[in-house]
């Protein structure tokens, strides 16, 4: 693991414990990582609620600058000046930051490590920030407020990655098409896999967001030709996703064909046609999934639907072991 230059804290001054936080964001790792990569993105989210970022310099390379000016509602400006210590695309960032006073003198150091990992429903981002007080009298209350500041900052990041994917109204009208095929073989009989796909209680075990980071708002299911399904939930950052499906062909233990719409908040982002086929083989079941999607009005899927579906199919497999 790459390490930045270690400041030696004054032994007489107690240093705070590292801040550790995480958030699952409804986007691919590439998108979440990109949100850190330019000043244009950083200006939209890298500040607590009610603050803005009027100025920033972001040079995403080892040794590059990460300088951010945060402006309070009363007009006070607070600078954080940093340097990229490690840049591993889509996986890890390390930034050595220093918060400064109005004269540019450092108040405290915040050695910031950010990890990006795949998670059910998107990307898990873990942040560890290690503090070293330089001016404890001023720095201590600022660091004490860091957990709440980061919470609202990550709420803004959640909205930014949705915006980056075209999940907010842009006025642009467009359609992008994509098709994918996935296959899984489960060590379970066909009837057991069919139940996991068509029984509401069984499907609830695997079809949804990450526990503790996604709140179920509505779930209903009626698997028959002409029947419908809805799953609606709120992600940790406040974004609400809605899955609305209509079943067109249902052949027990063999095939499901359905179409579905996806919404992020009030915006329809896609319409898809999905086929699930089951095949028995010596007590095991092979499930083949084919989807054809139309992604609407600037929504940048970038393969996230295929990626997310793969995670759900893996979760289905885990549920079969219960």
Coordinates of N, CA and C in Angstrom, one line a residue, residues 19 24 28 42 46 51 68 109 141-142 181 228 253 261 269 287 304 308:
X19 N -11.5 8.5 11.1 CA -12.9 8.5 10.7 C -13.1 7.4 9.7
X24 N -23.0 2.8 -0.2 CA -23.2 2.1 -1.5 C -23.9 3.1 -2.4
X28 N -21.9 2.3 -11.3 CA -20.7 1.5 -11.4 C -19.5 2.1 -10.8
X42 N -16.1 17.6 -8.9 CA -15.9 17.8 -7.5 C -16.7 19.0 -7.0
X46 N -18.3 18.0 -3.5 CA -17.3 17.9 -2.4 C -17.5 19.0 -1.4
X51 N -23.2 24.2 1.9 CA -22.0 24.8 1.4 C -21.9 24.6 -0.1
X68 N -9.6 22.4 -2.9 CA -11.0 22.6 -2.9 C -11.3 23.8 -2.0
X109 N -4.1 18.0 9.3 CA -3.9 17.1 8.1 C -5.0 16.0 8.1
X141 N -12.7 21.2 17.0 CA -14.1 21.3 16.7 C -14.5 21.0 15.2
X142 N -13.5 21.4 14.3 CA -13.8 21.1 12.9 C -13.8 19.6 12.6
X181 N -26.3 -11.3 -22.3 CA -26.7 -12.6 -21.9 C -25.9 -13.1 -20.7
X228 N -48.2 -8.5 -12.9 CA -47.2 -7.4 -12.7 C -46.4 -7.6 -11.5
X253 N -41.4 -23.7 -14.4 CA -40.2 -24.5 -14.4 C -39.4 -24.4 -15.7
X261 N -39.9 -1.4 -16.7 CA -39.4 0.0 -16.7 C -38.6 0.2 -15.4
X269 N -35.7 5.8 -16.7 CA -34.4 5.7 -17.3 C -34.2 4.6 -18.4
X287 N -29.7 -21.5 -15.4 CA -30.5 -20.4 -15.7 C -29.9 -19.4 -16.7
X304 N -23.8 -1.0 -16.6 CA -24.2 -1.2 -15.2 C -25.4 -2.2 -15.0
X308 N -25.1 -5.3 -12.6 CA -26.0 -5.4 -11.5 C -26.8 -6.7 -11.5

